[in-house]
Short mmCIF file of C-alpha atoms in Angstrom, two decimals:
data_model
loop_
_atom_site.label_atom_id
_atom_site.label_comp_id
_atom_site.label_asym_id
_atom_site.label_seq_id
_atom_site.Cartn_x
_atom_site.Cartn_y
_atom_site.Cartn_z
CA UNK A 1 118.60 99.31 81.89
CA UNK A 2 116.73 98.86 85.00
CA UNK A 3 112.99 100.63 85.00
CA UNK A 4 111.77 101.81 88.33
CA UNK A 5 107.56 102.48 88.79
CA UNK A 6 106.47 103.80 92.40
CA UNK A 7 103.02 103.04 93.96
CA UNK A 8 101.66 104.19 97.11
CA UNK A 9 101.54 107.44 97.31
CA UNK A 10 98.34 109.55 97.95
CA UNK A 11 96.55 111.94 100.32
CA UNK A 12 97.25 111.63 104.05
CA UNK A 13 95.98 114.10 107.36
CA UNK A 14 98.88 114.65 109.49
CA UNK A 15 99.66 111.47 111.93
CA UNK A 16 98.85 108.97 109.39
CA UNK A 17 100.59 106.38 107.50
CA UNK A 18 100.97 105.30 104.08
CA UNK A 19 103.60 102.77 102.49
CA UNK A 20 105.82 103.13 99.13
CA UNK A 21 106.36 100.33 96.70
CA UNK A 22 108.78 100.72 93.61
CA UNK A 23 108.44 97.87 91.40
CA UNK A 24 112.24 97.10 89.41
CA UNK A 25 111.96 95.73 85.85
CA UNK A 26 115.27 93.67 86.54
CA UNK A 27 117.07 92.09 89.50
CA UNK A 28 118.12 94.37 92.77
CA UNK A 29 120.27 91.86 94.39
CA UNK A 30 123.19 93.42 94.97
CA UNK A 31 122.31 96.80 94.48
CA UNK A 32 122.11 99.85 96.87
CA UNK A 33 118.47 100.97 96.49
CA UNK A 34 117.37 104.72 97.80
CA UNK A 35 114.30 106.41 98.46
CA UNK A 36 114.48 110.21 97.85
CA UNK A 37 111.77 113.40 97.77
CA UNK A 38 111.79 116.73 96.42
CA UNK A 39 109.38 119.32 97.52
CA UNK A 40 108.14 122.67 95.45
CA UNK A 41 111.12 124.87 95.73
CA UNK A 42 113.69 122.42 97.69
CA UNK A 43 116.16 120.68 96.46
CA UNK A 44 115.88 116.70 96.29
CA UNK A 45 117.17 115.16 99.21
CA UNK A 46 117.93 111.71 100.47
CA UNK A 47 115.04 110.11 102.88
CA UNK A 48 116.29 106.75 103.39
CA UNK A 49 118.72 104.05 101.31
CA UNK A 50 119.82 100.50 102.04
CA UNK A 51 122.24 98.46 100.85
CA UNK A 52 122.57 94.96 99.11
CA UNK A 53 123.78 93.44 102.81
CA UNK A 54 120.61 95.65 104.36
CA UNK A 55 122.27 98.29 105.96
CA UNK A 56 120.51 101.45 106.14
CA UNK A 57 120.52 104.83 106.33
CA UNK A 58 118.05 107.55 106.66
CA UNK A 59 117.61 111.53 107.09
CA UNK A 60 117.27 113.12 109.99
CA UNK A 61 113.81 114.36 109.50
CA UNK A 62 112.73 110.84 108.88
CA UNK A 63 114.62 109.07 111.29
CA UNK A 64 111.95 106.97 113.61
CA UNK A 65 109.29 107.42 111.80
CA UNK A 66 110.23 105.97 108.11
CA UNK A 67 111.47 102.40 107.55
CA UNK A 68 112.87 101.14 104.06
CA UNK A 69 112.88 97.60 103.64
CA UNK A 70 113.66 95.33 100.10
CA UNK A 71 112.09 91.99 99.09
CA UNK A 72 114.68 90.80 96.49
CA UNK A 73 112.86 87.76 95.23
CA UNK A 74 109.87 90.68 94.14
CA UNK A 75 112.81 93.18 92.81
CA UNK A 76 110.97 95.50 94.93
CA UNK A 77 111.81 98.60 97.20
CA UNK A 78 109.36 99.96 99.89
CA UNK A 79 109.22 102.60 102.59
CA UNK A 80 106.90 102.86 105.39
CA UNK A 81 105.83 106.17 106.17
CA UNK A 82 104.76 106.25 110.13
CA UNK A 83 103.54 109.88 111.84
CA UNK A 84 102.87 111.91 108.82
CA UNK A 85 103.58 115.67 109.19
CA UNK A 86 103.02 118.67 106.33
CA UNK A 87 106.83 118.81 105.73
CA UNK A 88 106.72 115.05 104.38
CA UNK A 89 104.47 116.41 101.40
CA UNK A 90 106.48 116.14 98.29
CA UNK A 91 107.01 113.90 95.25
CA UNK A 92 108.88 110.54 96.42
CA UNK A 93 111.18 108.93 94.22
CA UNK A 94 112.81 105.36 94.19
CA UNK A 95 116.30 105.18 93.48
CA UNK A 96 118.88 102.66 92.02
CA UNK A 97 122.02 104.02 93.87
CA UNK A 98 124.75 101.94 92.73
CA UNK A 99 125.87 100.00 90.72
CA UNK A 100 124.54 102.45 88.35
CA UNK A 101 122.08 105.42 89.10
CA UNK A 102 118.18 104.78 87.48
CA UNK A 103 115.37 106.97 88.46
CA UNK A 104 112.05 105.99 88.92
CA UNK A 105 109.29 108.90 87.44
CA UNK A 106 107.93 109.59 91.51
CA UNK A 107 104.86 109.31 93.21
CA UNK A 108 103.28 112.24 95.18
CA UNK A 109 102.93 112.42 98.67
CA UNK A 110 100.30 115.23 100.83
CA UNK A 111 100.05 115.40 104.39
CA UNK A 112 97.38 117.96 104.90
CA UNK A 113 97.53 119.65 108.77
#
């Protein structure tokens, strides 16, 4: 079983930055690592993911402004947050994707206006 902890979220005025870290208790080599968010009343959605190869894929909303990047040797999964808005507020969680599906418990995100 693979334990995922996130770091790096906080408090953040619209326009500003912050950057994601989720720490993996075993090896991410060749696995297909996700970041995803869920605000109060939405439904969890995918922000960004990238593959083993480092592919990547993100959601529209995020597109240009977010960048996920891995640093296997660390087992660890990050996402730069660039240009801030309210809508980004929300509790971020790292995902194992494949091969099998772990969780990590979230970090929260606010972007006050």
């Amino acid at each position: 079983q693979v334990q995922l902890v996130e770091s790096g979220g906080g408090l953040v005025q619209a326009g500003g930055s912050l950057r994601l870290s989720c720490a993996a208790s075993g090896n991410i080599f060749g696995a297909t690592m996700g970041w995803y968010r869920q605000a109060p009343g939405k439904q969890r959605e995918l922000v960004a993911a990238i593959a083993s190869g480092g592919s990547t894929n993100y959601g529209d909303s995020v597109k240009g402004r977010f960048t996920i990047s891995r640093d296997n040797a660390k087992n660890t999964l990050y996402l730069q947050m660039n240009s801030l808005r309210p809508e980004d507020t929300a509790v971020y969680y790292c995902k194992q994707i494949f091969p099998r599906p772990y969780w990590g418990q979230g970090t929260q995100v606010t972007v006050s206006s």
